[in-house]
Short mmCIF file of C-alpha atoms and ligand atoms in Angstrom, two decimals:
data_model
loop_
_atom_site.label_atom_id
_atom_site.label_comp_id
_atom_site.label_asym_id
_atom_site.label_seq_id
_atom_site.Cartn_x
_atom_site.Cartn_y
_atom_site.Cartn_z
CA MET A 1 -12.87 24.12 -14.18
CA SER A 2 -12.19 22.13 -17.36
CA THR A 3 -15.17 20.86 -19.42
CA ILE A 4 -13.20 17.73 -20.31
CA ASN A 5 -12.73 14.81 -17.94
CA ARG A 6 -9.51 12.91 -18.68
CA GLN A 7 -9.67 9.22 -17.72
CA TRP A 8 -7.58 6.00 -17.83
CA ILE A 9 -9.93 3.11 -18.20
CA LEU A 10 -9.28 -0.66 -17.87
CA LYS A 11 -9.28 -1.80 -21.46
CA GLN A 12 -8.49 -5.45 -20.96
CA ARG A 13 -7.51 -7.75 -18.08
CA PRO A 14 -3.73 -8.18 -18.08
CA SER A 15 -2.06 -11.54 -18.21
CA GLY A 16 1.08 -11.06 -16.20
CA PHE A 17 2.43 -7.57 -15.97
CA VAL A 18 0.31 -4.65 -17.11
CA ASP A 19 1.39 -3.31 -20.51
CA GLN A 20 0.36 -0.66 -23.05
CA ASP A 21 -2.81 -2.61 -23.90
CA THR A 22 -4.10 -2.82 -20.33
CA PHE A 23 -5.39 0.78 -20.06
CA GLU A 24 -6.89 3.21 -22.58
CA TYR A 25 -6.88 7.01 -22.40
CA ARG A 26 -10.26 8.63 -22.84
CA GLU A 27 -11.81 12.03 -22.63
CA SER A 28 -15.40 12.53 -21.74
CA ASP A 29 -17.52 15.49 -20.72
CA CYS A 30 -17.04 16.64 -17.19
CA PRO A 31 -19.93 15.25 -15.16
CA GLN A 32 -22.54 17.75 -13.89
CA PRO A 33 -23.82 17.13 -10.35
CA ASN A 34 -27.45 17.05 -9.43
CA ILE A 35 -27.18 19.16 -6.24
CA ASP A 36 -30.84 18.61 -5.31
CA ALA A 37 -30.23 14.83 -5.33
CA GLY A 38 -27.25 15.17 -2.93
CA GLU A 39 -24.58 14.39 -5.55
CA VAL A 40 -20.92 15.33 -4.95
CA LEU A 41 -18.39 16.26 -7.64
CA ILE A 42 -14.72 15.77 -6.74
CA LYS A 43 -11.60 16.91 -8.43
CA THR A 44 -8.77 14.40 -8.02
CA LEU A 45 -5.60 15.93 -6.45
CA TYR A 46 -3.39 12.92 -5.56
CA LEU A 47 -3.51 9.22 -6.50
CA SER A 48 -2.13 6.38 -4.42
CA PHE A 49 -0.59 3.38 -6.09
CA ASP A 50 -0.86 0.08 -4.22
CA PRO A 51 0.29 -3.44 -5.28
CA ALA A 52 -3.22 -4.72 -4.52
CA MET A 53 -4.48 -2.75 -7.56
CA ARG A 54 -2.98 -5.52 -9.73
CA GLY A 55 -5.36 -8.03 -8.14
CA TRP A 56 -8.41 -5.69 -8.67
CA MET A 57 -7.83 -6.09 -12.42
CA ASP A 58 -8.37 -9.83 -12.33
CA ASP A 59 -11.83 -11.28 -12.65
CA LYS A 60 -11.44 -13.32 -9.44
CA PRO A 61 -13.25 -13.24 -6.14
CA SER A 62 -11.45 -11.11 -3.58
CA TYR A 63 -12.11 -8.67 -0.75
CA LEU A 64 -13.29 -6.07 -3.37
CA PRO A 65 -15.06 -6.70 -6.63
CA PRO A 66 -12.89 -6.59 -9.78
CA VAL A 67 -12.71 -3.27 -11.74
CA GLY A 68 -15.03 -3.62 -14.76
CA ILE A 69 -13.69 -3.50 -18.34
CA GLY A 70 -14.38 0.03 -19.56
CA GLU A 71 -14.39 1.59 -16.08
CA PRO A 72 -11.81 4.05 -14.86
CA MET A 73 -9.19 2.14 -12.84
CA ARG A 74 -9.95 2.22 -9.09
CA ALA A 75 -7.40 3.82 -6.77
CA SER A 76 -7.21 5.46 -3.37
CA GLY A 77 -6.76 9.15 -3.58
CA VAL A 78 -7.24 12.57 -2.20
CA GLY A 79 -9.59 15.00 -3.83
CA GLN A 80 -11.37 18.28 -3.36
CA VAL A 81 -15.13 18.74 -3.44
CA ILE A 82 -15.94 21.33 -6.16
CA ALA A 83 -19.74 21.03 -6.08
CA SER A 84 -21.94 19.35 -3.53
CA GLY A 85 -25.53 18.66 -2.49
CA HIS A 86 -24.37 16.56 0.52
CA PRO A 87 -24.27 18.46 3.79
CA GLY A 88 -21.40 16.27 5.06
CA PHE A 89 -19.11 17.18 2.19
CA PRO A 90 -19.30 20.97 1.55
CA LYS A 91 -17.66 22.63 -1.38
CA GLY A 92 -13.95 23.08 -0.84
CA SER A 93 -13.56 20.12 1.54
CA LEU A 94 -10.51 17.88 1.07
CA ILE A 95 -11.45 14.22 1.12
CA THR A 96 -9.82 10.84 0.93
CA GLY A 97 -11.24 7.55 -0.08
CA LEU A 98 -11.61 5.16 -3.01
CA LEU A 99 -11.42 7.31 -6.16
CA SER A 100 -10.34 6.30 -9.71
CA TRP A 101 -8.00 7.29 -12.54
CA GLN A 102 -9.95 10.35 -13.74
CA GLU A 103 -9.78 14.02 -13.08
CA TYR A 104 -13.42 14.48 -11.95
CA ILE A 105 -15.51 11.96 -10.08
CA LEU A 106 -19.27 12.19 -9.57
CA LEU A 107 -20.55 10.35 -6.52
CA ASP A 108 -24.19 9.85 -5.53
CA SER A 109 -25.16 10.71 -1.92
CA THR A 110 -24.71 7.15 -0.68
CA SER A 111 -21.35 6.50 -2.38
CA ALA A 112 -20.01 9.82 -1.06
CA GLU A 113 -20.40 8.42 2.43
CA GLN A 114 -17.29 6.15 2.06
CA LEU A 115 -15.21 9.30 1.85
CA HIS A 116 -13.38 10.87 4.90
CA ILE A 117 -12.76 14.58 5.31
CA LEU A 118 -9.06 15.39 5.99
CA PRO A 119 -8.41 16.92 9.38
CA GLU A 120 -7.76 20.65 9.20
CA GLY A 121 -4.18 21.40 8.12
CA THR A 122 -3.29 17.90 6.87
CA GLU A 123 -0.94 17.91 3.84
CA PRO A 124 -2.99 16.07 1.14
CA SER A 125 -0.18 13.68 0.25
CA MET A 126 0.25 12.69 3.95
CA ALA A 127 -3.32 11.40 4.09
CA LEU A 128 -2.08 8.71 1.68
CA SER A 129 1.47 8.22 2.97
CA ALA A 130 2.23 8.69 6.69
CA PHE A 131 -1.44 8.63 7.69
CA GLY A 132 -2.61 6.37 4.88
CA GLY A 133 -3.45 2.67 4.48
CA THR A 134 0.11 1.47 4.39
CA SER A 135 0.95 2.86 7.80
CA MET A 136 -2.27 1.48 9.17
CA THR A 137 -1.38 -1.87 7.63
CA ALA A 138 2.01 -1.77 9.29
CA TYR A 139 0.57 -0.77 12.68
CA PHE A 140 -2.21 -3.33 13.00
CA GLY A 141 -0.39 -6.11 11.07
CA LEU A 142 2.68 -5.94 13.28
CA LEU A 143 1.04 -5.10 16.66
CA ASP A 144 -2.28 -6.97 16.40
CA VAL A 145 -1.32 -9.96 14.24
CA GLY A 146 2.48 -10.30 14.88
CA GLN A 147 2.44 -9.23 18.55
CA PRO A 148 6.23 -8.74 18.99
CA LYS A 149 7.78 -8.57 22.47
CA ALA A 150 10.85 -6.49 23.50
CA GLY A 151 13.93 -8.44 22.70
CA ASP A 152 12.35 -10.33 19.74
CA THR A 153 14.08 -10.64 16.43
CA VAL A 154 11.67 -9.28 13.76
CA LEU A 155 12.27 -9.95 10.06
CA VAL A 156 10.58 -7.65 7.50
CA SER A 157 10.53 -8.28 3.70
CA GLY A 158 9.76 -5.46 1.32
CA ALA A 159 11.37 -3.53 4.19
CA ALA A 160 12.15 -0.25 2.32
CA GLY A 161 8.60 0.11 0.94
CA ALA A 162 5.75 2.17 2.40
CA THR A 163 4.44 -0.65 4.60
CA GLY A 164 7.71 -2.37 5.37
CA SER A 165 9.60 0.69 6.47
CA VAL A 166 6.89 1.58 8.97
CA VAL A 167 6.87 -2.00 10.28
CA CYS A 168 10.59 -1.80 10.82
CA GLN A 169 10.33 1.44 12.83
CA ILE A 170 7.42 0.29 14.93
CA ALA A 171 9.32 -2.93 15.77
CA LYS A 172 12.31 -0.79 16.83
CA LEU A 173 10.01 1.36 19.06
CA LYS A 174 8.86 -1.89 20.73
CA GLY A 175 12.47 -2.87 21.56
CA CYS A 176 13.01 -5.48 18.92
CA LYS A 177 16.07 -6.39 16.86
CA VAL A 178 15.03 -5.74 13.21
CA ILE A 179 16.35 -7.32 10.05
CA GLY A 180 15.03 -5.76 6.84
CA ILE A 181 15.17 -7.38 3.37
CA ALA A 182 15.09 -5.04 0.34
CA GLY A 183 16.11 -5.17 -3.35
CA ALA A 184 18.82 -2.55 -3.61
CA ALA A 185 21.96 -1.33 -1.71
CA ASP A 186 20.64 2.24 -1.45
CA LYS A 187 17.35 1.03 0.02
CA CYS A 188 19.30 -1.03 2.64
CA ALA A 189 21.47 1.95 3.47
CA TRP A 190 18.38 4.16 4.02
CA LEU A 191 16.80 1.54 6.27
CA LYS A 192 19.92 1.59 8.49
CA THR A 193 20.58 5.32 8.54
CA GLU A 194 17.06 6.77 8.60
CA CYS A 195 14.88 3.93 10.01
CA GLY A 196 17.28 2.54 12.60
CA VAL A 197 17.13 -1.05 11.24
CA ASP A 198 19.81 -3.23 12.83
CA GLU A 199 20.69 -5.46 9.90
CA THR A 200 19.75 -5.52 6.20
CA ILE A 201 19.81 -8.07 3.40
CA ASP A 202 19.94 -6.95 -0.18
CA TYR A 203 18.16 -9.84 -1.86
CA SER A 204 19.32 -8.76 -5.30
CA ASN A 205 22.99 -9.27 -4.34
CA GLU A 206 22.97 -11.54 -1.22
CA ASP A 207 21.99 -15.07 -0.45
CA VAL A 208 18.98 -14.47 1.90
CA ALA A 209 19.03 -17.87 3.58
CA ALA A 210 22.78 -17.71 4.29
CA LYS A 211 22.48 -14.18 5.68
CA LEU A 212 19.57 -15.11 7.92
CA ALA A 213 21.55 -17.97 9.37
CA GLU A 214 24.31 -15.50 10.21
CA LEU A 215 22.09 -12.63 11.39
CA ALA A 216 19.48 -14.60 13.42
CA PRO A 217 21.34 -17.53 14.90
CA LEU A 218 18.64 -18.02 17.59
CA GLY A 219 15.81 -17.80 14.98
CA ILE A 220 13.21 -15.19 13.99
CA ASN A 221 10.39 -14.53 16.43
CA VAL A 222 8.10 -12.42 14.12
CA PHE A 223 8.33 -12.42 10.28
CA PHE A 224 6.29 -9.65 8.57
CA ASP A 225 6.16 -10.82 4.96
CA ASN A 226 5.23 -8.49 2.12
CA VAL A 227 6.76 -10.51 -0.64
CA GLY A 228 6.05 -14.30 -0.58
CA GLY A 229 7.83 -16.79 -2.84
CA SER A 230 11.46 -17.69 -2.16
CA ILE A 231 11.83 -15.02 0.50
CA LEU A 232 8.96 -16.40 2.47
CA GLU A 233 10.48 -19.87 2.15
CA ALA A 234 13.89 -18.64 3.38
CA GLY A 235 12.23 -16.91 6.31
CA ILE A 236 10.24 -20.03 7.32
CA GLU A 237 13.55 -21.98 7.39
CA HIS A 238 14.93 -19.63 10.05
CA MET A 239 11.82 -19.13 12.32
CA ALA A 240 12.24 -19.84 16.06
CA GLU A 241 9.93 -22.24 17.95
CA HIS A 242 6.54 -20.62 18.86
CA SER A 243 7.16 -17.81 16.40
CA SER A 244 4.73 -15.89 14.19
CA ILE A 245 4.57 -15.16 10.43
CA VAL A 246 2.36 -12.21 9.40
CA LEU A 247 1.25 -12.69 5.80
CA CYS A 248 0.71 -9.09 4.64
CA GLY A 249 1.31 -9.41 0.96
CA SER A 250 2.90 -11.59 -1.76
CA ILE A 251 4.04 -9.03 -4.32
CA SER A 252 6.46 -11.50 -5.96
CA ALA A 253 3.45 -13.50 -7.21
CA TYR A 254 0.97 -10.75 -8.18
CA ASN A 255 1.97 -10.88 -11.91
CA ASP A 256 2.25 -14.66 -12.11
CA THR A 257 0.22 -16.19 -14.95
CA GLU A 258 0.01 -19.59 -13.21
CA HIS A 259 -0.21 -20.52 -9.50
CA SER A 260 3.31 -20.79 -8.28
CA PRO A 261 4.00 -23.59 -5.79
CA GLY A 262 3.77 -22.60 -2.15
CA PRO A 263 6.75 -22.83 0.26
CA SER A 264 8.19 -26.30 0.23
CA ASN A 265 8.99 -26.21 3.96
CA LEU A 266 5.51 -25.70 5.54
CA MET A 267 6.13 -28.84 7.65
CA LEU A 268 8.39 -26.64 9.81
CA LEU A 269 5.26 -24.85 11.02
CA ILE A 270 4.30 -28.08 12.81
CA ALA A 271 7.64 -29.06 14.16
CA ARG A 272 8.35 -25.52 15.50
CA ARG A 273 4.73 -24.64 16.43
CA ILE A 274 4.82 -21.58 14.17
CA ARG A 275 1.65 -19.46 13.70
CA MET A 276 1.14 -18.04 10.23
CA GLN A 277 -1.77 -15.59 9.75
CA GLY A 278 -2.96 -13.36 6.90
CA PHE A 279 -4.88 -10.16 7.45
CA ILE A 280 -6.54 -7.31 5.52
CA MET A 281 -6.12 -3.76 6.76
CA LEU A 282 -9.76 -2.92 5.91
CA ASP A 283 -10.87 -5.10 8.83
CA TYR A 284 -9.20 -2.58 11.17
CA LEU A 285 -11.04 0.60 9.88
CA SER A 286 -13.19 0.67 13.02
CA ARG A 287 -9.99 1.03 15.07
CA ILE A 288 -8.67 4.06 13.08
CA ASP A 289 -8.88 6.32 16.19
CA GLU A 290 -6.46 4.00 18.01
CA PHE A 291 -4.02 4.19 15.10
CA ASN A 292 -4.36 8.01 14.77
CA ALA A 293 -3.74 8.52 18.49
CA GLU A 294 -0.62 6.25 18.97
CA PHE A 295 0.92 6.33 15.54
CA GLY A 296 0.11 10.10 15.24
CA SER A 297 2.04 10.91 18.45
CA TRP A 298 5.03 8.76 17.33
CA PHE A 299 5.02 10.59 14.01
CA MET A 300 4.73 14.05 15.53
CA GLU A 301 7.63 13.27 17.94
CA GLY A 302 9.81 12.32 14.95
CA LYS A 303 10.00 8.69 15.99
CA ILE A 304 8.71 7.41 12.59
CA LYS A 305 9.97 8.62 9.25
CA THR A 306 8.14 8.07 5.97
CA GLN A 307 9.26 8.62 2.40
CA GLU A 308 7.02 9.81 -0.44
CA ASP A 309 7.77 9.15 -4.07
CA ILE A 310 5.57 11.67 -5.91
CA GLN A 311 5.33 11.40 -9.68
CA GLU A 312 3.41 13.99 -11.72
CA GLY A 313 1.26 14.12 -14.86
CA PHE A 314 -1.97 12.51 -15.97
CA ASP A 315 -0.17 10.72 -18.83
CA ASN A 316 2.21 8.96 -16.36
CA ILE A 317 -0.50 7.22 -14.33
CA PRO A 318 -0.13 3.73 -15.84
CA THR A 319 3.67 3.71 -15.81
CA THR A 320 3.60 4.86 -12.15
CA LEU A 321 1.78 1.72 -11.21
CA VAL A 322 4.56 -0.35 -12.86
CA ARG A 323 7.19 1.25 -10.56
CA LEU A 324 5.88 -0.81 -7.65
CA PHE A 325 6.57 -4.08 -9.49
CA THR A 326 10.07 -3.08 -10.59
CA GLY A 327 11.16 -1.77 -7.19
CA LYS A 328 11.66 1.83 -8.64
CA ASN A 329 9.52 3.44 -5.92
CA LYS A 330 11.34 4.92 -2.93
CA GLY A 331 8.67 4.83 -0.19
CA LYS A 332 4.98 5.50 -0.71
CA GLN A 333 4.15 5.74 -4.42
CA LEU A 334 1.91 8.72 -5.25
CA LEU A 335 1.14 10.88 -8.28
CA LYS A 336 0.08 14.50 -8.04
CA LEU A 337 -2.51 15.83 -10.45
CA ALA A 338 -3.36 19.21 -8.87
CA GLU A 339 -3.05 21.32 -5.74
CA PRO A 340 -6.08 22.19 -3.70
CA GLN A 341 -7.74 25.55 -4.65
P1 LIG B 1 5.87 -0.87 -1.45
O1 LIG B 1 6.47 -1.86 -0.52
O2 LIG B 1 6.06 0.58 -1.12
O3 LIG B 1 6.32 -1.12 -2.95
C1 LIG B 1 6.42 -2.43 -3.45
C2 LIG B 1 7.85 -2.95 -3.24
O4 LIG B 1 7.78 -4.42 -3.41
C3 LIG B 1 8.84 -2.48 -4.33
O5 LIG B 1 9.36 -1.24 -4.05
C4 LIG B 1 9.87 -3.59 -4.36
O6 LIG B 1 10.89 -3.33 -3.35
C5 LIG B 1 9.06 -4.82 -3.79
N1 LIG B 1 8.97 -5.85 -4.87
C6 LIG B 1 8.33 -5.65 -6.08
N2 LIG B 1 8.43 -6.78 -6.77
C7 LIG B 1 9.06 -7.71 -5.99
C8 LIG B 1 9.48 -9.10 -6.18
N3 LIG B 1 9.23 -9.77 -7.30
N4 LIG B 1 10.17 -9.66 -5.14
C9 LIG B 1 10.48 -9.00 -4.00
N5 LIG B 1 10.13 -7.71 -3.76
C10 LIG B 1 9.43 -7.12 -4.78
O7 LIG B 1 4.32 -1.21 -1.53
P2 LIG B 1 3.26 -1.24 -0.32
O8 LIG B 1 2.05 -0.56 -0.78
O9 LIG B 1 3.88 -0.87 0.94
O10 LIG B 1 2.90 -2.83 -0.26
C11 LIG B 1 3.78 -3.76 0.25
C12 LIG B 1 3.04 -5.14 0.44
O11 LIG B 1 2.05 -4.95 1.40
C13 LIG B 1 2.43 -5.64 -0.84
O12 LIG B 1 2.54 -7.03 -0.90
C14 LIG B 1 1.00 -5.23 -0.60
O13 LIG B 1 0.11 -6.04 -1.39
C15 LIG B 1 0.83 -5.49 0.89
N6 LIG B 1 -0.27 -4.76 1.53
C16 LIG B 1 -1.14 -5.57 2.19
C17 LIG B 1 -2.20 -4.96 2.85
C18 LIG B 1 -3.13 -5.81 3.62
O14 LIG B 1 -4.19 -5.27 4.07
N7 LIG B 1 -2.86 -7.07 3.87
C19 LIG B 1 -2.39 -3.54 2.78
C20 LIG B 1 -1.41 -2.79 2.09
C21 LIG B 1 -0.36 -3.41 1.45
P3 LIG B 1 12.40 -3.90 -3.50
O15 LIG B 1 13.11 -2.84 -4.34
O16 LIG B 1 12.89 -4.01 -2.12
O17 LIG B 1 12.28 -5.23 -4.27
#
């Protein structure tokens, strides 16, 4: 075990996109656990990169407190317990939970209780991809909030991403016609050939509103929106009467320096009796067994495919986050630091 703990700390709150001044590389001594006090020392193996991390850097009220200046950046991850005084997390266990951008993390006995032990035989990366938060978001957001019925037309933005691609495939399993919007021709091709999506729109090359008029002449019944902005506005324009919009994310606005105006066509929600509802996946953690049972069997039967985009190297952590906002990621964005021992 190294005696040095490498870290990326939040140096200053970004205005707009993160840049080379947002994070600072630091080395500190590797923390020593107090076993008698129940402390747990974790070695980070995989980090997850999530668009929401951009919001955690802002000093604004949200569903989690902002990351403090000078603290290692918060991130979901998978790690291995290398020393422990907590009976629930013995040495050698693989865990997942909220970790941070550092090689070694010391948790007190109470903080360790937010961690989950990986089921025996689980590939570490899969705890963050196929069986991670984005799949849970897709499952509960579509089925609980969107409530599609067989025969419905379901529109998904950010469709080739970790969340969106799972939404598309669950909607297909439920007998829906699926239209996916993504930002590149190869992502659209992957959605059709691998995920069974019926129609795609490449928003970087095609007129989204015009294509929606052509592809959904009777209107959209459920719109799962990951993007916000002009794509949300175009979707609203083509919603059917008594339809639903699931507000999952608004990635097009996460780096805005000023509040961008909302959709100009919200009046359509009244005229067409459209329901629009936001949700946060964390509210569904108590229903994780339901997700594991149904989604797990779909996955094991090969009915759902997921894609992992695994970068490597401690130095590449900050630039890996940027990939989400430039559309470079192909599926769930991860970074590998080490293999379990
Ligand atoms: P992801 O979709 O795997 O990656 C982000 C994708 O967003 C990029 O690949 C890019 O795809 C697209 N994108 C980036 N900037 C964009 C822009 N300006 N306009 C349009 N598209 C843009 O990431 P994810 O983790 O699955 O998250 C997807 C969305 O779900 C995010 O909005 C996230 O905040 C949200 N989310 C919400 C919850 C919740 O509890 N509500 C939980 C997890 C995630 P293209 O190449 O197609 O542009």
